[in-house]
XYZ file of C-alpha atoms in Angstrom:
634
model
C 20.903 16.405 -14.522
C 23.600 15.956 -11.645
C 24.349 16.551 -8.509
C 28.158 16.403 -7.183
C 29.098 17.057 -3.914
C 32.971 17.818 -2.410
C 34.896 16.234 0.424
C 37.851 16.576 2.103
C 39.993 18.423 4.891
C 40.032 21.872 5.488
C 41.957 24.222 3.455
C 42.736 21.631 0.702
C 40.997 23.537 -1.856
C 37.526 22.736 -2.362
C 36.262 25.418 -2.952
C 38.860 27.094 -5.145
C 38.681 24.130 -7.115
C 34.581 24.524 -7.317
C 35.214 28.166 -8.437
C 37.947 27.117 -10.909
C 35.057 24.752 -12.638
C 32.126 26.583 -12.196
C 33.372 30.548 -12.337
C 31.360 30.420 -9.283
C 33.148 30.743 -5.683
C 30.518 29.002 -3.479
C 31.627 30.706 -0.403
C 28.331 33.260 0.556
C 28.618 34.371 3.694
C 30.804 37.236 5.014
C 32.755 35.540 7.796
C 33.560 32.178 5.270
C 35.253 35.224 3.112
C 37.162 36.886 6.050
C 38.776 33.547 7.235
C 38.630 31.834 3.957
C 36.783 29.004 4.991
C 33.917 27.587 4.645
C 31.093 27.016 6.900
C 27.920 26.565 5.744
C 27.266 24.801 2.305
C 27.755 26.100 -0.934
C 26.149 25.657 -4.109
C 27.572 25.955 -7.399
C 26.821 24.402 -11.439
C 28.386 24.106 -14.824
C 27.753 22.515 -17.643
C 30.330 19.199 -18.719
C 31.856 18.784 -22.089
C 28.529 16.936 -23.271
C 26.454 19.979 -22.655
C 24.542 18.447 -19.325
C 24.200 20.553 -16.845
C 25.604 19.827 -12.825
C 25.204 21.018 -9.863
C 27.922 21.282 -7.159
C 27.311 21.008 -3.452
C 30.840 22.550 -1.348
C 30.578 21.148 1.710
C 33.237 22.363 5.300
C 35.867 20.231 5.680
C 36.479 22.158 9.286
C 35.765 19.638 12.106
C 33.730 22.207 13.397
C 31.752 21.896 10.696
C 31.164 18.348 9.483
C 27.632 18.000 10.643
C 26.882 20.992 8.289
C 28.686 18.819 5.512
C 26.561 15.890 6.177
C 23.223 17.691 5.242
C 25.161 18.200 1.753
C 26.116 14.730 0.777
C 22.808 13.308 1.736
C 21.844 13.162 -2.238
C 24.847 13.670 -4.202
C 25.434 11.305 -7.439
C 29.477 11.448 -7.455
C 32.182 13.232 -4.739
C 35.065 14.630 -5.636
C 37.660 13.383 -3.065
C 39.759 16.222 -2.324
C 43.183 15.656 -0.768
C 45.856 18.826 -1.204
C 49.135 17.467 -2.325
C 51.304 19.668 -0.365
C 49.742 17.989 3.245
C 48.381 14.624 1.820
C 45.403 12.391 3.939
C 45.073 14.532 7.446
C 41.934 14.263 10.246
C 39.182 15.427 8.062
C 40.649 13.493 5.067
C 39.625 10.355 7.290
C 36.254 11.127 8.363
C 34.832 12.578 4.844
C 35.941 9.113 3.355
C 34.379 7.170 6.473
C 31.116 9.369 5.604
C 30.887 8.577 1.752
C 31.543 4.952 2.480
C 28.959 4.991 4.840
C 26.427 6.494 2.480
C 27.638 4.012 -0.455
C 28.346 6.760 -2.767
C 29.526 4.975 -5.709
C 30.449 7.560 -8.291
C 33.773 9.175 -7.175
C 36.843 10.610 -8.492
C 39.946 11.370 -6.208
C 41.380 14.784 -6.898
C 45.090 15.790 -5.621
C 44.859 19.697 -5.677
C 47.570 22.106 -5.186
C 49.852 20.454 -7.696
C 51.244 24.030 -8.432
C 52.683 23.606 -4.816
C 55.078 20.790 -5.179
C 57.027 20.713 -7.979
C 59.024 17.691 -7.209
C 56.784 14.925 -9.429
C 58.632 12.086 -7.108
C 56.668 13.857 -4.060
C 53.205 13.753 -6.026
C 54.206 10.136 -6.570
C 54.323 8.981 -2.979
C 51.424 11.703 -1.843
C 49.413 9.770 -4.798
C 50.083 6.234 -3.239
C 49.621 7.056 -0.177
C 46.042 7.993 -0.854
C 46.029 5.301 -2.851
C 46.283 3.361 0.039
C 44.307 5.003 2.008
C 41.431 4.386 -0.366
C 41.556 0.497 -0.563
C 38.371 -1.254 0.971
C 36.491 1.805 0.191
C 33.900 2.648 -2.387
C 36.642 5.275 -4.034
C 39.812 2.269 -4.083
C 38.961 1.804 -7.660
C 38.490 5.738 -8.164
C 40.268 7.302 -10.957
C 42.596 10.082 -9.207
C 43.383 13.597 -11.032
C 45.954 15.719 -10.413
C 44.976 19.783 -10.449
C 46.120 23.078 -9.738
C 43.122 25.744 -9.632
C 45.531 28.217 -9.663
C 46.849 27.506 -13.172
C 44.342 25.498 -14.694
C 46.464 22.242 -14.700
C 44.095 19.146 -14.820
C 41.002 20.869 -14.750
C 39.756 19.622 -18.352
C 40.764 16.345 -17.637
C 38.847 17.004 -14.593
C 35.513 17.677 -15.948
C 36.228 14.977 -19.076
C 36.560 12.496 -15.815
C 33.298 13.618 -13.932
C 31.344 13.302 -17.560
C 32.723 9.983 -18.007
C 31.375 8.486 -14.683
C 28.750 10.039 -14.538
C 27.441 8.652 -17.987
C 27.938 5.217 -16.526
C 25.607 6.190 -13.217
C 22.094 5.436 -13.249
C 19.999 8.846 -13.387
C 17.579 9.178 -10.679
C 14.302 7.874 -11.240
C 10.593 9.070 -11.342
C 8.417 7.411 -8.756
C 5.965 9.629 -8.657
C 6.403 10.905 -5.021
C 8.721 13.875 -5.133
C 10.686 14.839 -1.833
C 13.145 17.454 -1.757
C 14.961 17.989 1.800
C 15.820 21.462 2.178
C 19.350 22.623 2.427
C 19.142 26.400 2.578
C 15.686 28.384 3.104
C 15.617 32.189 2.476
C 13.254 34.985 1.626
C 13.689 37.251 -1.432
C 12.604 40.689 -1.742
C 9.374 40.239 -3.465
C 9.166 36.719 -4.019
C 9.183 35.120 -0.379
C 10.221 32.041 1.200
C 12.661 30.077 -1.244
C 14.114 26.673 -0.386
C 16.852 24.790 -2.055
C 17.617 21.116 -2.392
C 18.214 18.128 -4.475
C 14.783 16.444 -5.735
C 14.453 12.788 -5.790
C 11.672 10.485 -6.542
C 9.868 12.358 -8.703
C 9.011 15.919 -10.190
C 7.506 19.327 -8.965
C 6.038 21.462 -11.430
C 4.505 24.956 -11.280
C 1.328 25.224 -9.348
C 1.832 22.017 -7.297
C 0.553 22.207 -3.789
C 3.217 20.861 -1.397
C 3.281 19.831 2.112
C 6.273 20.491 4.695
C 7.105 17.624 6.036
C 7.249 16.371 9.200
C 3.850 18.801 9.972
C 0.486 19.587 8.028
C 1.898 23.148 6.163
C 0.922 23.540 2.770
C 1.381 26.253 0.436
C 1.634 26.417 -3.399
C 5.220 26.587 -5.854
C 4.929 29.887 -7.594
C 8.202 29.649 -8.806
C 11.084 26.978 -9.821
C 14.715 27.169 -10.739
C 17.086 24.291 -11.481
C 20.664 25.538 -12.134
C 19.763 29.282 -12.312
C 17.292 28.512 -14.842
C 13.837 29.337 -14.647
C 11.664 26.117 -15.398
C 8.139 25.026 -14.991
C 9.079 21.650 -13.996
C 12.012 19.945 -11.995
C 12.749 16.557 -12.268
C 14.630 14.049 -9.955
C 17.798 14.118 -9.321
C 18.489 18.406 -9.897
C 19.210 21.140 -7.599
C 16.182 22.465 -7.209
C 15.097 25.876 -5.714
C 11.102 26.222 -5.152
C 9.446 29.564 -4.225
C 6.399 28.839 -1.943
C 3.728 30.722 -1.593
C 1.454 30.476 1.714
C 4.531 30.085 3.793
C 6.424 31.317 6.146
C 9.932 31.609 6.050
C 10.138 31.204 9.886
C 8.018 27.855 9.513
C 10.983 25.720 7.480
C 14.082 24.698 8.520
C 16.954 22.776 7.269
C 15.965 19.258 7.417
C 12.518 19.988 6.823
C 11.163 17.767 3.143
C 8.945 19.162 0.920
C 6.805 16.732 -0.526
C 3.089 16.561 -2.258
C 0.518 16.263 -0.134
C -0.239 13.156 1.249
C 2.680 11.722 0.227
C 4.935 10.559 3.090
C 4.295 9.817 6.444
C 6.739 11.098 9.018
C 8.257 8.237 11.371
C 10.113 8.605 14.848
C 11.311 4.890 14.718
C 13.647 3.331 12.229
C 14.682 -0.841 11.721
C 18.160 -0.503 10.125
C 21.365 -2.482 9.460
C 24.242 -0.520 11.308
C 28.273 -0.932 10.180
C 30.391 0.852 12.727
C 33.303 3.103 11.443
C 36.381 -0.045 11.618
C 38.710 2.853 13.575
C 35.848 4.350 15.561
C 36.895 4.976 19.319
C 33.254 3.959 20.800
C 31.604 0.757 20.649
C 27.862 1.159 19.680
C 25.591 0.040 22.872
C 22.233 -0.447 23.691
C 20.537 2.499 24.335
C 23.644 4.895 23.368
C 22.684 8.632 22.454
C 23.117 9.628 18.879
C 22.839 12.325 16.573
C 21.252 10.988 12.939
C 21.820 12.165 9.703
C 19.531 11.241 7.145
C 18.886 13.374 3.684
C 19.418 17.272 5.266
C 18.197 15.854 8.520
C 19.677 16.146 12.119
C 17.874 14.749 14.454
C 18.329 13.151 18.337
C 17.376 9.946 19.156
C 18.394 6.709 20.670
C 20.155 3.109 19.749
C 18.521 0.006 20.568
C 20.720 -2.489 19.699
C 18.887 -5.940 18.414
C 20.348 -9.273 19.135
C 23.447 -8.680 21.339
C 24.899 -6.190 23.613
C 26.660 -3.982 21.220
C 28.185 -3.632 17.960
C 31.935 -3.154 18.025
C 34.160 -0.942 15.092
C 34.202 -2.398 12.020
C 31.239 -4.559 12.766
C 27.550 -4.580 11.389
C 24.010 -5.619 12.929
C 20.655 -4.715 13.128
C 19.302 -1.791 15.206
C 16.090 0.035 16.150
C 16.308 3.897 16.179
C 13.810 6.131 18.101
C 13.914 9.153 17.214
C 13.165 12.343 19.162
C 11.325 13.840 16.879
C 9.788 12.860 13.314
C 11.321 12.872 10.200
C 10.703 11.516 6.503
C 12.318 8.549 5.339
C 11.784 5.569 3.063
C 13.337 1.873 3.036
C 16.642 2.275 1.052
C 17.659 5.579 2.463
C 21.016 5.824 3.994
C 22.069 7.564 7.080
C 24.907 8.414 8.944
C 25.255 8.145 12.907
C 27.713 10.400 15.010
C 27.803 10.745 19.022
C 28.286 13.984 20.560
C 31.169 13.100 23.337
C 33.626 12.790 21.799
C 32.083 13.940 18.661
C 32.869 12.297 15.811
C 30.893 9.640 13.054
C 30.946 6.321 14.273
C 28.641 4.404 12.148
C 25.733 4.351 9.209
C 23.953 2.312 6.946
C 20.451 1.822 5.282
C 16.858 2.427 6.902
C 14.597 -1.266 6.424
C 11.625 -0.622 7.423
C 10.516 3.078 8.128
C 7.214 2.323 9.958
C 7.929 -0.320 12.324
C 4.882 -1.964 14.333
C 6.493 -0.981 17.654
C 9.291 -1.706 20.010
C 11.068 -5.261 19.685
C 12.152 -7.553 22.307
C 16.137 -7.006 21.762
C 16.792 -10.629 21.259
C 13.583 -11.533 19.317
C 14.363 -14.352 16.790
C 11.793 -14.023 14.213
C 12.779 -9.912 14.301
C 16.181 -10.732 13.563
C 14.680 -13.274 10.714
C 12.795 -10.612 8.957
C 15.388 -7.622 9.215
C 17.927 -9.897 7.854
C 15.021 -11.079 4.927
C 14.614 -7.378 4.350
C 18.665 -6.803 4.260
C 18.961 -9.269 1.513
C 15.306 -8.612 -0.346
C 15.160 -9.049 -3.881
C 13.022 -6.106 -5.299
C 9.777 -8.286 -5.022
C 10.269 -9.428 -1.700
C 11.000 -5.951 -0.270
C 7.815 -4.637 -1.944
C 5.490 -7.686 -0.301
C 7.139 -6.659 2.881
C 6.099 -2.926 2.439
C 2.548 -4.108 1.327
C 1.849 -6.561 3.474
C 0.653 -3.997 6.322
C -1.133 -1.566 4.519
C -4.292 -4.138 4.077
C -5.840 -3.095 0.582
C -3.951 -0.838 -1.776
C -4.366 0.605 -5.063
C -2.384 0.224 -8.299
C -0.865 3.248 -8.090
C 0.315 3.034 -4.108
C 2.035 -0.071 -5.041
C 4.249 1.088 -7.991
C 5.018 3.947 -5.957
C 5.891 1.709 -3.045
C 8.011 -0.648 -5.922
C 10.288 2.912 -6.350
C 10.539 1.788 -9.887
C 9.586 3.130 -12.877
C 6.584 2.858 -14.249
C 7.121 -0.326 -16.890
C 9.013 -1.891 -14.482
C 6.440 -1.956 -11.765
C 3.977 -3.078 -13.640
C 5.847 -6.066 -14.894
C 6.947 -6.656 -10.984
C 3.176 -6.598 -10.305
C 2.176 -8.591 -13.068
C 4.905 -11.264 -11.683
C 4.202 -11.189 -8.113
C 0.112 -11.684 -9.253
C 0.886 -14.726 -11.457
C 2.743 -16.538 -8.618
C 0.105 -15.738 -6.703
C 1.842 -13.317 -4.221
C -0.091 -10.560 -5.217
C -3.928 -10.930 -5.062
C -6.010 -8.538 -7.460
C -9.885 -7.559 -6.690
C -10.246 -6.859 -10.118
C -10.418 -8.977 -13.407
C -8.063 -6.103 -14.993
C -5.275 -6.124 -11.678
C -3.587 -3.317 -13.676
C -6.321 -0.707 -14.425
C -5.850 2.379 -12.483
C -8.758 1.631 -10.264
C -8.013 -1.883 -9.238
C -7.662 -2.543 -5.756
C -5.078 -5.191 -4.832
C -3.935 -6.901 -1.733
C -0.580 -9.274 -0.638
C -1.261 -12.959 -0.357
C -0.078 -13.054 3.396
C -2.310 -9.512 3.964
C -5.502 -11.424 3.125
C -4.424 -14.708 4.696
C -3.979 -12.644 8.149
C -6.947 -10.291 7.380
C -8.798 -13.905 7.079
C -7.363 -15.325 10.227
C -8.391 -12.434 11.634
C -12.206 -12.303 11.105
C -12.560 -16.018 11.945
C -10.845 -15.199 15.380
C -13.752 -12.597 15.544
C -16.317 -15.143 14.316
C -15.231 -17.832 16.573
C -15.516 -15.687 19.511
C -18.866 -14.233 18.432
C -20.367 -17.194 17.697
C -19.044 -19.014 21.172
C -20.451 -16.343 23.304
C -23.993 -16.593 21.018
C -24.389 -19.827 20.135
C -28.360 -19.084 19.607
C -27.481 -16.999 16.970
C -27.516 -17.312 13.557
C -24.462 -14.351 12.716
C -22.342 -11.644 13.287
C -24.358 -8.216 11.182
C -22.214 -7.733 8.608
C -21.064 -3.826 9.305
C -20.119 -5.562 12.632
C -17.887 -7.798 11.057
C -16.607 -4.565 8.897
C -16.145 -1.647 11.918
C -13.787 -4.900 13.996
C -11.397 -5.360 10.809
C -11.317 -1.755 10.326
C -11.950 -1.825 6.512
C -14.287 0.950 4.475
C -17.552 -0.294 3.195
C -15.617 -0.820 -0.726
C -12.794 -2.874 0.199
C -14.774 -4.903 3.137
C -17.324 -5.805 0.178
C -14.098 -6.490 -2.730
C -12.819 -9.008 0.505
C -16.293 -10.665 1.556
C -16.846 -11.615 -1.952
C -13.627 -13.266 -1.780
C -14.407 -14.804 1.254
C -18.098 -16.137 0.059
C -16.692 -17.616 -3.070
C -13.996 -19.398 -1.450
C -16.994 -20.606 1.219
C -14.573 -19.391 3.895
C -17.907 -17.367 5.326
C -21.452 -17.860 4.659
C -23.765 -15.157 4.355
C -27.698 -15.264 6.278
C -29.194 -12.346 4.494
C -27.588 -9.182 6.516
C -25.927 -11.700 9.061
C -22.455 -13.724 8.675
C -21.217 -17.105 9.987
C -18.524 -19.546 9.271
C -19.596 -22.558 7.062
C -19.524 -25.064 10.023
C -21.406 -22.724 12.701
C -24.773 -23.886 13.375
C -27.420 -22.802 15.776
C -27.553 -24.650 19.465
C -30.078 -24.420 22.157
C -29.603 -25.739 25.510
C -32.626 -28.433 26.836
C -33.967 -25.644 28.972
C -33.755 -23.371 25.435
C -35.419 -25.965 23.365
C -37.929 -26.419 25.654
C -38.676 -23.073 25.739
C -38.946 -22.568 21.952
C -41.431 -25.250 21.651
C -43.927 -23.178 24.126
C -42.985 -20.116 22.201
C -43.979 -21.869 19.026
C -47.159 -23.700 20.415
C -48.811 -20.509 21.170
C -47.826 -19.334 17.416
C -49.719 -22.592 16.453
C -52.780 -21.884 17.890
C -53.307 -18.578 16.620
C -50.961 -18.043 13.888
C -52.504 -14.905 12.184
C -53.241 -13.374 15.733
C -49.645 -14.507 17.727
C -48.204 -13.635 20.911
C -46.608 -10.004 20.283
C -42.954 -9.209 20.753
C -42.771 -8.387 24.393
C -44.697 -11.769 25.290
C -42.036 -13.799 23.234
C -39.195 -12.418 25.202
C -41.094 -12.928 27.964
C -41.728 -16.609 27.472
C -38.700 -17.840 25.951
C -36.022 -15.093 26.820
C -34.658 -12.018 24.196
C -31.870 -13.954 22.926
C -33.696 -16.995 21.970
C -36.362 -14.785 20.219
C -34.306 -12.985 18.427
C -32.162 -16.214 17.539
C -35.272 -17.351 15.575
C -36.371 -14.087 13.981
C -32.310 -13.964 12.479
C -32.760 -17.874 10.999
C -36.318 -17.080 9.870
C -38.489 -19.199 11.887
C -39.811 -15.489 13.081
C -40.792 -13.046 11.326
C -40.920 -9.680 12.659
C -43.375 -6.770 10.919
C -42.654 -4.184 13.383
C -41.632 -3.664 16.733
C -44.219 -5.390 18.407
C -45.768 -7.464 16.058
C -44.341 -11.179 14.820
C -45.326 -14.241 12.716
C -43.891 -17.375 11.841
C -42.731 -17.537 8.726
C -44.912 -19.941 7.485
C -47.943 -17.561 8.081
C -45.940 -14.703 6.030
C -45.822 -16.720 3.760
C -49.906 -17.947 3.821
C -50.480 -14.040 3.584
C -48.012 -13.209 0.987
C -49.777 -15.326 -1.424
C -53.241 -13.731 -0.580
C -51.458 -10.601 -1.955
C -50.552 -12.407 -4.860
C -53.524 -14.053 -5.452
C -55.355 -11.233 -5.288
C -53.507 -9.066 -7.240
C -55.282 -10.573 -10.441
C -58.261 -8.605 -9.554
C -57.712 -5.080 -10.603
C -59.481 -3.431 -7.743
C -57.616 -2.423 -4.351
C -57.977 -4.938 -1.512
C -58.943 -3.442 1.442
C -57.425 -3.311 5.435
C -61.142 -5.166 6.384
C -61.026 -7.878 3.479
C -57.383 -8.706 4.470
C -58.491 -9.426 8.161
C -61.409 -11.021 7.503
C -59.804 -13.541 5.288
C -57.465 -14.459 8.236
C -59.595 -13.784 10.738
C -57.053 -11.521 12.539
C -57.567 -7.938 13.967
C -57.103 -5.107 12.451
C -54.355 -4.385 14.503
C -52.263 -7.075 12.953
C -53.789 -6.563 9.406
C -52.476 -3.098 9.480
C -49.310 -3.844 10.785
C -48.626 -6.567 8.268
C -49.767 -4.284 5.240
C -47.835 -1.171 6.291
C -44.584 -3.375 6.512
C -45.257 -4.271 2.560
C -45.843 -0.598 1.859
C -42.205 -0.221 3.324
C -41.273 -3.064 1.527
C -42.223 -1.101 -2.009
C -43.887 -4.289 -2.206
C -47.559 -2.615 -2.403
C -48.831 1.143 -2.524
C -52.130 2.723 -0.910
C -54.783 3.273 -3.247
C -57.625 5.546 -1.620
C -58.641 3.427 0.966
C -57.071 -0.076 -0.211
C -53.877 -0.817 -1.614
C -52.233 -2.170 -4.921
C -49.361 -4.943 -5.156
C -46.825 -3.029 -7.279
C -43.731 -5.394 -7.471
C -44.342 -8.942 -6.654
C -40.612 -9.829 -5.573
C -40.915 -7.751 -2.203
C -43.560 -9.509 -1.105
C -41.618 -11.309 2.062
C-alpha cells in the first residue's frame, strides 16, 4: 500500500489531475468549491495498473496555505511535482520543491499539466527544460517528467504506468512494532463518533487495540478501521488509515495529535538535529531565532539554539538544539521542516538525532558537536548503541523496536553487536523474549557509577564493613530484578564483594583509629570475662561508641540476638553446637538446661533461643524446643 502526495503552485491543476486519476475530486469543503481552490487537504485513492491500491494526499499550493500542505507531505512515499505548462515554475513552484528536498522524498515524478493549453510542442519544449533546470541538485533532477492534460485524458496512463513503476522500486514501509499514525483530519460521524485519518507508519493497528493520544494520557479503544474506503480489521504501515475511537472525544484531538499504543512513545519538547538552510532563503538561521516546526502533521512553536557558531547561513548545514513549546512525538530519523513567521516563508529542515536529549548544551561544547556529528553519520549499529546506551537495562523486544528494523534483521544486528561485545546479555539465551540486555558503555558507566557511591560510602565509614545492598540499589535507581541480573555481574567479575546483606569493593577493608582500637579491645575484654552473660547493647555503644559497635556486629566479631542482647561470635558458635549436640537426644531441651549449661540467665537463654525459633532453626515443643533444620543454626 501507498501513499502519494501532490505539490505545486496554485491553480496548476492538482487537484483536477487527482480527480482525473482517482474519479475522486478531493476538494471537500464548500468555500475550496466556490473559489476553486484548495485549502485544506484532500484525500483521494485508486488502484495502479498492478492492482495495488494508493492513496493520494492534495495538498494547497496557495501561499496562504502552505503550512496546511506541510501536515500532508509529512509521510508520503512519492510526489507528483506539478508545474502547469501554460505558466511554467512560479512562487509556490519554488517553495513545494524546497519542502520535498528538505524532507528527502525520494520517489518523485514531475508532471507538466495543462498540455491541452499550449498547443505549440516547441513551447512545451522550453517550459519542459526549464523545469528541467530548475530541478537539478534536487531529489526530483533525475525525475522522470510526464506530460498531461486532465481535461482530455492525454498522459494520464502513462501517468499511473510511471507512479507503478517507481513505486515498485521504493522500499515499503516497515513493521516495527510501534504503530504511530499523526492525524490529518479528525471528525465525528453520525453514529459512529470521533474518526481520525492519517498515514500509519511503524507498525499495525488492528480492531480492538487500545490506543493512546499522544502528546497526553487519553486512551480509548478502535472500534472501527478503513484503509482506502475499505473496511479492514487490520492496517498496516505505510496506508491511509482512518480509525474510529471509541472513549473519545472529538473535541480532545487535533491535527498534529499521534495516535499510538499505549506506552509506546514518549513525547519530547527538545530535539538534537542537523539543520540545511533553504540555499535562496532571505534569513540567516541565528541563535535563539523563533520558528514554527513541522514534523509528521505537527505544528508546533519553539526556539533555535544554534550549536557551534553564531548562525547558519542559506545553503548551509549544522547542528542545532530545538525547544519546543510544547510536546510532540518524534523518533531519530524523522524529518522536519522549519519556517519563520516574519516574513513567512520555509527556510530550512532536516532530520531529528536524538529525540530525548539529556538537557541543554553549552553552544560550543566539543564533545556535543563529536557525538551529533557520530550520530549524523551512524551506521545502523552505532545509532542503536547510542539510543540504548541511556535507557540502563532493556529487554529484547525494546531493542528491536528501538533498531526500527524488521524483525530478522534486528535480531541478526543484536546477535552482531553481542558477539563484538557491544551488546551485553543477562541471559545465556540473549535472544529469548525475556532476556534482559544492556550496552557495553551502559554497564561500564552504571559500574563507574556505584564505585563513586562505594568510594564515598566507604570514606565517610571507614569502620564499616558495607554499603546494605537495597542501599546500593535505591542510589542507582534500578528495580530489585535488574539490580540482582547486574550485581551478579559485578560479583563474578570481583568488581564488588558481597558481606552477607552488606557490599564493598574488593580492596576496602575495615580501619579503626588508635583511640577506636583501643576502645574495641575494652569492649571485647568485658565480652571475655563473661562471654555467655556480656555487656548488653546499650553498654557497648556506650563504651566503645555506636559506630564502632555496629562496625563489628556487620564483620561478625558481634553477634546480635535481639535488640539488646549481643555475643561474640565465638560464643554463638559454643552454643550452636550445644543445639547440635543435643539434638541426638530425642527429647526437647529445655530454657533451664540451656542456661545451666552456660551458666547464663535466663534472660539471655531466652533471648538466644527465641532468635533460633526466628531463625526456623528450632520449634517449641510444650515447654522445650526441637532443632528442626540444622543449617540455621547461626
Amino acid at each position: 500500500m501507498w501513499v502519494v502526495g501532490t505539490a505545486g503552485h496554485v491553480d496548476h491543476g492538482k487537484s483536477t489531475l487527482v480527480e482525473a486519476l482517482t474519479g475522486i475530486h478531493p476538494d471537500r469543503l464548500k468555500e475550496e468549491k466556490q473559489r476553486e481552490m484548495t485549502i485544506e487537504l484532500g484525500f483521494a485513492w485508486f488502484k495502479l495498473p498492478t492492482g495495488e491500491p494508493v492513496g493520494i494526499v492534495d495538498v494547497p499550493g496557495h501561499r496562504d496555505f502552505i503550512e496546511n500542505m506541510l501536515a500532508g507531505v509529512g509521510g508520503i512515499d512519492a510526489v507528483l511535482f506539478i508545474v502547469a505548462a501554460d505558466e511554467g515554475v512560479m512562487p509556490q513552484t519554488r517553495e513545494h520543491l524546497a519542502i520535498l528536498d528538505l524532507l528527502q522524498i525520494k520517489t518523485g515524478i514531475i508532471v507538466l499539466t495543462k498540455v491541452d493549453l499550449v498547443p505549440d510542442p516547441d513551447w512545451l519544449d522550453l517550459v519542459e527544460q526549464e523545469v528541467r533546470e530548475f530541478c537539478k541538485g534536487t531529489i526530483l533532477q533525475d525525475a522522470p517528467l510526464v506530460r498531461v492534460s486532465a481535461v482530455n485524458g492525454e498522459g494520464i496512463s502513462q501517468l499511473k504506468q510511471v507512479l507503478a513503476d517507481r513505486l515498485a522500486a521504493t522500499p515499503e514501509k516497515v513493521d516495527l512494532g510501534k504503530p504511530r499514525l499523526a492525524v490529518d483530519r479528525v471528525f465525528t460521524l453520525s453514529g459512529y463518533g470521533t474518526v481520525v485519518t492519517g498515514t500509519l507508519v511503524d507498525g499495525s493497528f488492528t480492531l480492538g487495540d487500545e490506543v493512546q493520544i499522544q502528546p497526553g494520557e487519553l486512551t480509548g479503544r478502535i472500534r472501527g478501521i478503513q484503509t482506502y474506503n475499505q473496511k479492514v480489521n487490520t492496517a498496516p504501515p505505510g496506508s491511509r488509515t482512518a480509525l474510529n475511537i471509541a472513549g473519545i472525544d472529538r473535541e480532545w484531538i487535533v491535527r498534529g495529535n499521534v495516535i499510538t499504543l499505549p506506552g509506546g512513545y514518549q513525547p519530547t519538547q527538545r530535539l538534537d538535529a542537523r539543520v540545511r538552510m533553504v540555499k535562496d532563503a532571505s534569513a540567516v538561521l541565528m541563535h535563539d531565532d523563533k520558528v514554527k516546526i513541522f514534523i509528521g502533521a505537527t505544528e508546533v512553536e519553539g526556539r533555535v539554539r544554534v550549536l557551534g557558531r553564531e548562525k547558519i547561513a542559506p545553503g548551509e548545514e549544522g547542528f542545532v538544539q530545538i525547544e519546543l513549546n510544547h510536546p510532540v512525538v518524534a523518533v531519530a530519523g524523522d524529518r522536519y521542516v522549519l519556517r519563520i513567521p516574519s516574513p513567512p516563508q520555509t527556510i530550512a529542515g532536516g532530520v531529528v538525532l536524538d529525540p530525548q536529549p539529556s538537557g541543554r548544551y553549552r553552544l560550543k561544547d566539543e564533545q556535543v558537536l563529536s557525538r551529533l556529528e557520530r550520530l549524523a553519520e551512524a551506521n545502523p549499529g552505532e545509532e542503536l548503541l547510542h539510543n540504548l546506551d541511556r535507557r540502563g537495562m532493556v529487554s529484547l523486544s525494546e531493542i528491536k523496536a528501538a533498531a526500527r528494523m524488521e524483525d530478522q534483521q534486528a535480531r541478526q544486528l543484536i546477535e552482531d553487536l553481542i558477539t563484538k561485545g557491544d551488546l551485553i546479555a543477562f541471559s545465556n539465551e540473549p535472544l529469548a523474549a525475556e532476556s534482559r540486555l544492556m550496552t557495553a558503555t551502559g554497564f561500564q558507566h552504571l559500574t563507574n557509577k556505584a564505585k563513586t557511591i562505594l568510594i564515598e560510602f566507604h570514606q565517610e565509614n571507614p569502620t564499616r564493613l558495607g554499603m546494605g545492598r537495597e542501599v546500593l540499589k535505591t542510589k542507582l535507581g534500578l528495580n530489585t530484578a535488574d539490580f540482582s541480573l547486574i550485581l551478579k555481574r559485578w560479583l563474578d567479575l570481583g568488581r564488588i564483594v558481597q558481606e552477607g546483606a552488606l557490599l564493598r569493593l574488593p580492596e576496602h577493608q575495615v580501619k579503626f583509629t588508635p583511640a577506636q582500637q583501643k576502645k574495641k579491645e575494652e569492649l571485647l575484654g568485658k565480652f571475655e570475662q563473661s562471654p555467655f552473660t556480656p555487656p548488653a547493647y546499650a553498654e557497648c555503644v556506650q563504651i566503645a561508641g555506636e559506630a564502632l559497635v555496629n562496625s563489628l556486629i556487620e564483620s561478625g566479631v558481634l553477634y546480635r540476638v535481639n535488640g539488646d542482647v549481643v555475643f561474640t561470635r565465638q560464643a554463638v558458635g559454643e552454643m550452636s553446637n550445644f543445639i547440635l549436640e543435643r539434638s541426638h537426644n530425642p527429647l526437647p531441651f529445655t530454657v533451664a538446661e540451656f542456661r545451666d549449661r552456660f551458666n547464663t540467665s535466663r534472660k539471655y537463654s531466652l533471648a538466644f533461643l527465641e532468635h533460633l525459633d526466628d531463625l526456623k532453626a528450632t520449634r517449641r515443643d510444650g515447654e522445650g524446643r526441637l532443632l528442626i533444620n540444622p543449617v540455621n543454626l547461626p
